[in-house]
CSV table of C-alpha atoms and ligand atoms in Angstrom, one decimal:
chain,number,residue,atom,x,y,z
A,124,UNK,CA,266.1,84.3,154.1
A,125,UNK,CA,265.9,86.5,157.1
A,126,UNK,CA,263.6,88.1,159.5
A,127,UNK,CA,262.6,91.8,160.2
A,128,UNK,CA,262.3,93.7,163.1
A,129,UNK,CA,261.4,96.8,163.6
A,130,UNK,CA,261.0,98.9,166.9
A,131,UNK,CA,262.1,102.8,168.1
A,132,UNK,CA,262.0,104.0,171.0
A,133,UNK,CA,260.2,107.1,170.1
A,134,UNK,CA,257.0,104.2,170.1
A,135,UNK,CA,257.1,104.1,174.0
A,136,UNK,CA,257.1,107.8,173.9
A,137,UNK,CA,253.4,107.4,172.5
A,138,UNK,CA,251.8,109.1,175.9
A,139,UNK,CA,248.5,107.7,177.0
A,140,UNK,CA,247.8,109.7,180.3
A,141,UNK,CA,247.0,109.0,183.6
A,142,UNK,CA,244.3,106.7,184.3
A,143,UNK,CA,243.1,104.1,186.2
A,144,UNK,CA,243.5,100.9,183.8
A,145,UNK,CA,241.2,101.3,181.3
A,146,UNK,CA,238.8,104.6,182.9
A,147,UNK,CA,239.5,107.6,183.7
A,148,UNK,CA,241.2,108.3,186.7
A,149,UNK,CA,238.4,110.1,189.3
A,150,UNK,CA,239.6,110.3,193.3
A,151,UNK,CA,235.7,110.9,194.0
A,152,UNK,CA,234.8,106.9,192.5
A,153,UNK,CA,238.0,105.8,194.3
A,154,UNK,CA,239.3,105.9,191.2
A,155,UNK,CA,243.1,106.6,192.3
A,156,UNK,CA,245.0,107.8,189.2
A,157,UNK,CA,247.8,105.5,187.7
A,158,UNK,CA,248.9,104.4,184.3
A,159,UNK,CA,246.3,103.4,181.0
A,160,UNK,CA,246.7,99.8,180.2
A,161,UNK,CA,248.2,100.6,176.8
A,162,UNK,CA,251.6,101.7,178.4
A,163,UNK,CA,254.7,101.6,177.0
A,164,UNK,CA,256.1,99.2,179.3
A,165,UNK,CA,254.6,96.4,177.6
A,166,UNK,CA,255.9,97.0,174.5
A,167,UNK,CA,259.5,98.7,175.8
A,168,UNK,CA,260.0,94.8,177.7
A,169,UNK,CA,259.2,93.0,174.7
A,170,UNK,CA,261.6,94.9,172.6
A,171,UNK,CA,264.4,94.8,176.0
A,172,UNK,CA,264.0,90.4,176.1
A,173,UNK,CA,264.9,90.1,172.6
A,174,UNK,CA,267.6,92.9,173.0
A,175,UNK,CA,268.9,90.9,176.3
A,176,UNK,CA,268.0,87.4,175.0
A,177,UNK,CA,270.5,87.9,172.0
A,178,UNK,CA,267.9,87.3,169.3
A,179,UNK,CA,268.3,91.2,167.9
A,180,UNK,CA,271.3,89.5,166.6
A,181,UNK,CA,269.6,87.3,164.9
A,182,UNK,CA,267.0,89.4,163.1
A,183,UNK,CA,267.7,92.4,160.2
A,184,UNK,CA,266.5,95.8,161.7
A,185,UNK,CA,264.5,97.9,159.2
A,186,UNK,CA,264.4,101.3,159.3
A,187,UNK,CA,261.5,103.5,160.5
A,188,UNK,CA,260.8,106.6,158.8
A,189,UNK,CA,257.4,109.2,158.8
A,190,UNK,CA,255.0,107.9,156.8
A,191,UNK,CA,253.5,110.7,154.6
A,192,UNK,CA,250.2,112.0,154.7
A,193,UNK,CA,249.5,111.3,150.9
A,194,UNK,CA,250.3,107.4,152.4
A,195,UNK,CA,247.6,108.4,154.8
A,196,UNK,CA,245.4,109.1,152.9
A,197,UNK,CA,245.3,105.6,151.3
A,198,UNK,CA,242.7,104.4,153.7
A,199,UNK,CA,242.1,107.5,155.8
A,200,UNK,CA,240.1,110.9,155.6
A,201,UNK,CA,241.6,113.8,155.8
A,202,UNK,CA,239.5,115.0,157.9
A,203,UNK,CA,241.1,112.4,160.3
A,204,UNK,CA,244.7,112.8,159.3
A,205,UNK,CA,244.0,117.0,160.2
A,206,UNK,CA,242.4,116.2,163.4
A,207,UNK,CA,244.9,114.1,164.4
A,208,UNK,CA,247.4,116.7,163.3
A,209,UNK,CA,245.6,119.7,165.1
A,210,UNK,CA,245.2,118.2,168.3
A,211,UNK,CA,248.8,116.5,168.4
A,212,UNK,CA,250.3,119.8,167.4
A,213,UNK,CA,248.8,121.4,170.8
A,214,UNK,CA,249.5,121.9,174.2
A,215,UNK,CA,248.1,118.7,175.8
A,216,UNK,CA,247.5,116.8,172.9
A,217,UNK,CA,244.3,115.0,172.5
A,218,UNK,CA,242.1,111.9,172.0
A,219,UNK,CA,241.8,110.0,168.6
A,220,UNK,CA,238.1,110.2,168.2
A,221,UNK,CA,236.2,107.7,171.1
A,222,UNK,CA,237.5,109.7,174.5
A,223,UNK,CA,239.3,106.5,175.1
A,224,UNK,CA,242.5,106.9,172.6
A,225,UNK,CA,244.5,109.4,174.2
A,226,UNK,CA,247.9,110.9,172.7
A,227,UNK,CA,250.0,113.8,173.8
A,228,UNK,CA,251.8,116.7,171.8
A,229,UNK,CA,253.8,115.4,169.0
A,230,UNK,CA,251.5,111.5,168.9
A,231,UNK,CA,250.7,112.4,165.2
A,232,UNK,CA,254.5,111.8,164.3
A,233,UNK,CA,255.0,109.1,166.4
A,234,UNK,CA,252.2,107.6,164.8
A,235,UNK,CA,253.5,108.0,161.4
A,236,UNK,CA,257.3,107.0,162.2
A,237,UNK,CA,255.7,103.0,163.1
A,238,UNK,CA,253.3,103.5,159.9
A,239,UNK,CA,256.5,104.5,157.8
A,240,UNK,CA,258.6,101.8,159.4
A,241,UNK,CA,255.7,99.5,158.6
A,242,UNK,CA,255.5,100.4,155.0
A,243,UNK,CA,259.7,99.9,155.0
A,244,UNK,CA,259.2,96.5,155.9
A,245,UNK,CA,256.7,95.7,153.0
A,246,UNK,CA,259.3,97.3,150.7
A,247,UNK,CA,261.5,94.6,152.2
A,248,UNK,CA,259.6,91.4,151.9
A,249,UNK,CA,258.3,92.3,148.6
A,250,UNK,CA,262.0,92.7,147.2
A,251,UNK,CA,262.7,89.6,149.1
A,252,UNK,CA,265.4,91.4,151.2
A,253,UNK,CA,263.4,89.3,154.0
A,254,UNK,CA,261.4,86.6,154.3
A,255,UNK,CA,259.2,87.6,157.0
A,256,UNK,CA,259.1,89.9,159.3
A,257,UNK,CA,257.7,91.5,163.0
A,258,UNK,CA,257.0,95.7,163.5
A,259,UNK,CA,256.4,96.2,166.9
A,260,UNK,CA,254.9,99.7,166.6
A,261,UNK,CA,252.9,101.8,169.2
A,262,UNK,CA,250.0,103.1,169.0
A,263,UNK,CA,248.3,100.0,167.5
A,264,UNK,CA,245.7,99.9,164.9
A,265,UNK,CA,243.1,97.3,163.8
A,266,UNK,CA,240.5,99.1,165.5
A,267,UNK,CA,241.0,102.1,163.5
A,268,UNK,CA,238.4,103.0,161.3
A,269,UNK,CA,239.0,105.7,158.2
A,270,UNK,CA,237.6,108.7,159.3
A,271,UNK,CA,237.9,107.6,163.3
A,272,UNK,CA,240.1,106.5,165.8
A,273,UNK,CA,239.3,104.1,168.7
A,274,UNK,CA,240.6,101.6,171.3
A,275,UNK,CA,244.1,103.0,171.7
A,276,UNK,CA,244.2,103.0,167.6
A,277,UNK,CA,245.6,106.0,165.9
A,278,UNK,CA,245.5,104.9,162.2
A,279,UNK,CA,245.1,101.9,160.3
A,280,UNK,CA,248.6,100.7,160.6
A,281,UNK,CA,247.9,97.3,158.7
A,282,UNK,CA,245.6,98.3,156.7
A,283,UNK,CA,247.8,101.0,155.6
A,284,UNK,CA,250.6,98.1,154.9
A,285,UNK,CA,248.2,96.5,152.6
A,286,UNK,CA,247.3,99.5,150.4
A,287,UNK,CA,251.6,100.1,150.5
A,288,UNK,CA,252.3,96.4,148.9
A,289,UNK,CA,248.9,96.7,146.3
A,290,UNK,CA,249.4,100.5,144.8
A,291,UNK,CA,253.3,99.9,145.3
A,292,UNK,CA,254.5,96.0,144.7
A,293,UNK,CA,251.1,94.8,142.7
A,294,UNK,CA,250.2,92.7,145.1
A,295,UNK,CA,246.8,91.5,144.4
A,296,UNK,CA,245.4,89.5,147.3
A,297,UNK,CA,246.4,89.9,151.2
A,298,UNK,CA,244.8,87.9,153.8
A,299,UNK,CA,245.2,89.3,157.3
A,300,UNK,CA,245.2,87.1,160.9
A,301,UNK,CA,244.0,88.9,163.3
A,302,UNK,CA,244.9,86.9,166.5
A,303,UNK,CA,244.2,90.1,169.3
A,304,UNK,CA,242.0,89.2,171.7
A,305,UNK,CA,239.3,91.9,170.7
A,306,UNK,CA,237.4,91.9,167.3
A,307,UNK,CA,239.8,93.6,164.6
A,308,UNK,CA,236.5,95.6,163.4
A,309,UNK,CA,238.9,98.6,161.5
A,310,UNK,CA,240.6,96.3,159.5
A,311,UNK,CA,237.0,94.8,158.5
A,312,UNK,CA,235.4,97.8,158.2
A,313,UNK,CA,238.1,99.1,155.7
A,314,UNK,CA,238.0,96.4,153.5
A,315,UNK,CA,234.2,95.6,153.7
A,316,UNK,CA,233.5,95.4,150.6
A,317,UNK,CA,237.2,94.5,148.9
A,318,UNK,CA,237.3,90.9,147.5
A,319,UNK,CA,241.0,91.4,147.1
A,320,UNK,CA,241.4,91.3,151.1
A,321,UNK,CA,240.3,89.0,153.3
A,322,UNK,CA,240.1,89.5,156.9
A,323,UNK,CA,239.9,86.6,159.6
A,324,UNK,CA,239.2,87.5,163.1
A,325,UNK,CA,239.8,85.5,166.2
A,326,UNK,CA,238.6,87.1,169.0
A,327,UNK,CA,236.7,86.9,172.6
A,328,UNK,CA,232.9,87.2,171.8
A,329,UNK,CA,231.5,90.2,173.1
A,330,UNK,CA,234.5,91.7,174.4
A,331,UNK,CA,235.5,94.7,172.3
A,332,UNK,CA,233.9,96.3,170.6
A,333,UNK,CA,230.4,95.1,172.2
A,334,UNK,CA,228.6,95.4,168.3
A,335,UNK,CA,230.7,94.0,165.7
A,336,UNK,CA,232.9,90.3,165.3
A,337,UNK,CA,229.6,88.3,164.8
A,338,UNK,CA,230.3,85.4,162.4
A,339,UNK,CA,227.4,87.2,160.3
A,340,UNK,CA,229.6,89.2,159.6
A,341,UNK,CA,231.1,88.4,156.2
A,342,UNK,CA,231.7,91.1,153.7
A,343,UNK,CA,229.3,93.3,151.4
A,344,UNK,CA,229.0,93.2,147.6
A,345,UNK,CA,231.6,92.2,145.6
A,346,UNK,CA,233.7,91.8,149.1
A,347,UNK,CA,230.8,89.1,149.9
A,348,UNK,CA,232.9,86.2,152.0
A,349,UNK,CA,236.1,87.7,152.3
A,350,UNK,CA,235.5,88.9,156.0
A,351,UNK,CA,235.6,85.9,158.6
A,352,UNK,CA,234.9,86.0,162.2
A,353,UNK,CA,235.6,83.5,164.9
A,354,UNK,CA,234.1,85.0,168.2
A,355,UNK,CA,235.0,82.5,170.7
A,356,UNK,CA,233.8,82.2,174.6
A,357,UNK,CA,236.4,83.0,177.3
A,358,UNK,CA,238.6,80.3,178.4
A,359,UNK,CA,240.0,78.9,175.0
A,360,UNK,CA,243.7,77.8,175.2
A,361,UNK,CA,246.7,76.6,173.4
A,362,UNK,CA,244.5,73.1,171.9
A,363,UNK,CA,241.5,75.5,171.3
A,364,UNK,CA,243.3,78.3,169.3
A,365,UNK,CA,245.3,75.7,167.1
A,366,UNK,CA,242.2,73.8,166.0
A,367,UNK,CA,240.6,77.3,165.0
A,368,UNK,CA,243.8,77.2,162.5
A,369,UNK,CA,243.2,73.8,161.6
A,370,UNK,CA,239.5,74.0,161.1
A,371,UNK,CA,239.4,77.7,159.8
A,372,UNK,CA,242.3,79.6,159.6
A,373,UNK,CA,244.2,77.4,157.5
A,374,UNK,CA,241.6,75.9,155.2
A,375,UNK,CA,240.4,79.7,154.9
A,376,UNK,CA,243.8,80.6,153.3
A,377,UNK,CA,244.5,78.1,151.5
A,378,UNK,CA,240.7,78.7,149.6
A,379,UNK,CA,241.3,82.8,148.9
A,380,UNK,CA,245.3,82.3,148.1
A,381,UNK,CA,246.8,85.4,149.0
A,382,UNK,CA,250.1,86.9,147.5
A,383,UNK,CA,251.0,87.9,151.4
A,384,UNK,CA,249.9,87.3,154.8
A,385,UNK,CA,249.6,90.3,157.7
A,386,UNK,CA,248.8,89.0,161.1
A,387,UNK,CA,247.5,92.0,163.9
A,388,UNK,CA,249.4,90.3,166.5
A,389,UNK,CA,247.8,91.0,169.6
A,390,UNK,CA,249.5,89.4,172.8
A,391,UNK,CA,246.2,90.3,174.8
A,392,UNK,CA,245.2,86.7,174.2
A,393,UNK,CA,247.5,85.6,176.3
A,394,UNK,CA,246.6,83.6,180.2
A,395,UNK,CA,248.2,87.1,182.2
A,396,UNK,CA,246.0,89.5,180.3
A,397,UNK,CA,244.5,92.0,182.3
A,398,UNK,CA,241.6,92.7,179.2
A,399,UNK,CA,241.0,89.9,177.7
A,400,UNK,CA,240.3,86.2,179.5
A,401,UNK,CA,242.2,83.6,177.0
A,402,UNK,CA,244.8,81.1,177.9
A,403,UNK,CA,247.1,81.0,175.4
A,404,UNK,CA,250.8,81.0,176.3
A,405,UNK,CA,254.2,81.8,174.9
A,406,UNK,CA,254.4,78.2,173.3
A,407,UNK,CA,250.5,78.8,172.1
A,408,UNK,CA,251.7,81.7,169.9
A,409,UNK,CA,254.6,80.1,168.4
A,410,UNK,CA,252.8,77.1,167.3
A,411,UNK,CA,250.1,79.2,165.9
A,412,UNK,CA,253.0,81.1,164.3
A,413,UNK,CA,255.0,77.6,162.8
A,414,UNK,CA,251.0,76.9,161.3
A,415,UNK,CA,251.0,80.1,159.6
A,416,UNK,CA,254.3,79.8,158.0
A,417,UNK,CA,253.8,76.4,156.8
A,418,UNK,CA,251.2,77.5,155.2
A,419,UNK,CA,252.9,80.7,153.8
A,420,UNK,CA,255.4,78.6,152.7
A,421,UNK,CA,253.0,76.8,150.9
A,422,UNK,CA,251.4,79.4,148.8
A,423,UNK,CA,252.9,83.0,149.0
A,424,UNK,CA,257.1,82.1,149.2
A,425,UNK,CA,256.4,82.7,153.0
A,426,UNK,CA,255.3,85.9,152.9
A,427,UNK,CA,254.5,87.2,156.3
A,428,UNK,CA,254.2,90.6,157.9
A,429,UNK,CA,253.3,91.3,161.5
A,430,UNK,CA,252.2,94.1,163.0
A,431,UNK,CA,252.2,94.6,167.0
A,432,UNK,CA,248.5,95.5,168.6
A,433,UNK,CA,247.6,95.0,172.0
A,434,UNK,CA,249.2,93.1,174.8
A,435,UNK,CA,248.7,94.5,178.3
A,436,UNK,CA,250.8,92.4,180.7
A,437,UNK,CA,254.4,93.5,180.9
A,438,UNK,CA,255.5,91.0,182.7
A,439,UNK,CA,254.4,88.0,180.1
A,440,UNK,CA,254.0,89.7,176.7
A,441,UNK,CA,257.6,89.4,176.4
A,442,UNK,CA,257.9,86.1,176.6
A,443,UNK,CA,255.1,85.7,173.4
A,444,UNK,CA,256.5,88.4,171.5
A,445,UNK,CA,260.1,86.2,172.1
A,446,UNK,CA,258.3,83.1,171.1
A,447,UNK,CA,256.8,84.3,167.9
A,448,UNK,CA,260.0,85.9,166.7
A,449,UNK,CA,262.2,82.5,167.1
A,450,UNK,CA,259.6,80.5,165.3
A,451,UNK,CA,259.8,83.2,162.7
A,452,UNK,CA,263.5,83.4,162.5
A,453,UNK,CA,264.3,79.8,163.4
A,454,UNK,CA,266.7,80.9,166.0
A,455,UNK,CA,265.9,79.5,169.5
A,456,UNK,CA,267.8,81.1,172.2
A,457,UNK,CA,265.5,81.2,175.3
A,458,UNK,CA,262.5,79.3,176.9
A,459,UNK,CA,259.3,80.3,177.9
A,460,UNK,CA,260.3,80.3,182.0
A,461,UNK,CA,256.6,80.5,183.0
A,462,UNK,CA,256.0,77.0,180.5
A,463,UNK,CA,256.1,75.3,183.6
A,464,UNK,CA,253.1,76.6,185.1
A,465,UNK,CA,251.3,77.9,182.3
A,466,UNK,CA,251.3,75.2,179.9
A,467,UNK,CA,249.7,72.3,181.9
A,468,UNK,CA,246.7,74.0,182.4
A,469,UNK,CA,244.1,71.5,182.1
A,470,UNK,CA,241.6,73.9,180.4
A,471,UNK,CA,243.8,73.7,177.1
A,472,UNK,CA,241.6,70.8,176.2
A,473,UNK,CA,238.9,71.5,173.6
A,474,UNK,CA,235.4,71.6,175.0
A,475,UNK,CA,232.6,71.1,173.7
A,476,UNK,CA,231.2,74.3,173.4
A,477,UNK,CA,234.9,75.3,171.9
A,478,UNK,CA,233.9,72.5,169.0
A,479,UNK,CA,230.7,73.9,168.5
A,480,UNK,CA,232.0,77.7,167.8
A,481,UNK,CA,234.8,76.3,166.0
A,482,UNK,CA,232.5,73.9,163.6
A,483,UNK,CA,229.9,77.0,162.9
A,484,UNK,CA,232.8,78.8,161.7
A,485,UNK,CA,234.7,76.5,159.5
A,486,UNK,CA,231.1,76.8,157.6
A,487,UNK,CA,231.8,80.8,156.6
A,488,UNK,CA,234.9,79.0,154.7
A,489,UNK,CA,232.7,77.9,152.2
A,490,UNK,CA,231.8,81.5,151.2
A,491,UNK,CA,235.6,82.7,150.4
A,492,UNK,CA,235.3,83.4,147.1
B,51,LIG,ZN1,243.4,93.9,171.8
């Protein structure tokens, strides 16, 4: 069965302002404006390789449409939806709620047009038109919380995937993989205290946001065990991610038995990323990827949906986003041309400290209920 793939261009018209990286531009600090990290570019290239590559020709495009705001409202306030609405209805546009997630005019329906899109392609693996499937939307959204927006992130757009397949295709349990860089604390926060979702985390410890992704955090009431974090220490590569899907990841799914897997696939964990500082490569992602579908295979008829988060370097993103979607598709048309220098990093090895934060974490596996 085949593979989705969804992408618009209206995403890279998602306008983020002028700024210097990640602050605000400000000639008096020496602060010389320029582009926000989250720029189109790095999605626009991903979506150009796999275009120029030939694998588009491999995978089924789905549709995106406007999501609507009674689909919003499935995780989010609205309070939110309307302040979203207001500001992206003005002039200038606006900010989603921390003064760091800018949009201009019009961001609310660009927005909702990867949320629709996103909700298609549930429609789509649920009535097994595919097997799996990859939306590479912008603006991201696992850090979006229901009532506020942060950290580039609009709205929830996996979380609002997961409420699509349960009120829509009765899908009872979802587990989601969240293999960004930063902590995916929306997607937590959402479904604190929902046994029916479990959320694993793999992220740089202390990175983003500063307070949340501790491995104490696990869940509340009946939703007790269902949230897993693995904060890990800069430096981890392609050995060090796979055994914390061997040790955790895996073992962690294979316990709770979802009915469908959603992975917030962040390329930001990649060795070229200007935010985060992991060393995962091109080749990294797609044998995480091949571990995930094994396992999908293995206990929800392969069910697997990803959503796009961040991913700051336009120049390699492309090359993980390619990587991920062959494994997914089975169609291998083009190597990773930087394998050469980027795979043979020594620091790939597990050390010990790596062992240590892995072990600790395969403990919380005990808890999935
Ligand atoms: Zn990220």
């Amino acid at each position: 069965m085949a593979t989705g793939y969804l992408y618009h261009e209206l995403f890279g018209w998602h306008d983020t302002g002028t700024f210097t990286g990640e602050i605000s531009a400000d000639p008096k600090k020496g602060l010389q404006p320029y582009s926000n990290f989250e720029h189109s570019d790095t999605k626009r290239r991903i979506h150009e390789l796999i275009v120029v590559s030939g694998l588009i020709n491999h995978l089924v495009r789905i549709e995106p449409r406007h999501a609507t705001e009674k689909e919003l409202l499935r995780v989010h306030t609205q309070r939110h939806i309307d302040f979203i609405k207001t500001q992206s209805d003005s002039r200038l546009g606006g900010d989603a709620g921390d003064l760091t997630t800018p949009f201009g005019k019009g961001g609310y329906e660009i927005a909702t047009l990867g949320i629709g899109g996103i909700l298609n392609m549930v429609d789509a693996i649920c009535t097994k038109k595919i097997r799996n499937g990859y939306a590479l939307v912008r603006p991201p959204g696992h850090h979006a919380l229901a009532d506020f927006g942060m950290g580039y992130c609009l709205f929830a757009n996996g979380a609002l995937g997961i409420k699509h397949a349960q009120e829509v295709h009765g899908v009872k349990k979802v587990a989601v993989v969240d293999w960004d860089v930063h902590h995916g604390n929306g997607t937590q926060d959402i479904f604190y205290s929902d046994p029916s979702v479990l959320t694993i985390s793999i992220h740089q410890d202390g990175l983003y946001p500063l307070t949340s992704g501790m491995r104490s955090e696990q869940g509340e009431k009946a939703g007790f065990g269902t949230s897993l974090n693995i904060p890990l220490q800069a430096g981890v590569g392609n050995k060090g991610y796979e055994k914390v899907f061997d040790d955790v990841v895996l073992p962690a799914i294979r316990k709770f038995k979802p009915e469908m897997i959603f992975v917030a696939s962040g390329f930001d964990s990649c060795v070229y990323d200007p935010l985060g500082r992991m060393l995962l490569t091109a080749s990294g992602y797609a044998k995480l990827t091949k571990k995930l579908m094994e396992v999908a295979d293995e206990i929800c008829d392969g069910k697997i949906l990803m959503t796009h988060e961040g991913g700051y370097s336009a120049t390699y993103s492309p090359f993980c986003g390619q990587a991920v979607l062959q494994e997914m598709s089975g169609k291998y048309v083009l190597d990773d041309p930087f394998a050469g220098i980027v795979d043979t990093y020594p620091s790939h090895e597990v050390n010990l400290v790596q062992e240590q934060e892995i072990s600790e974490a395969a403990k919380l596996v005990l808890d999935i209920p």
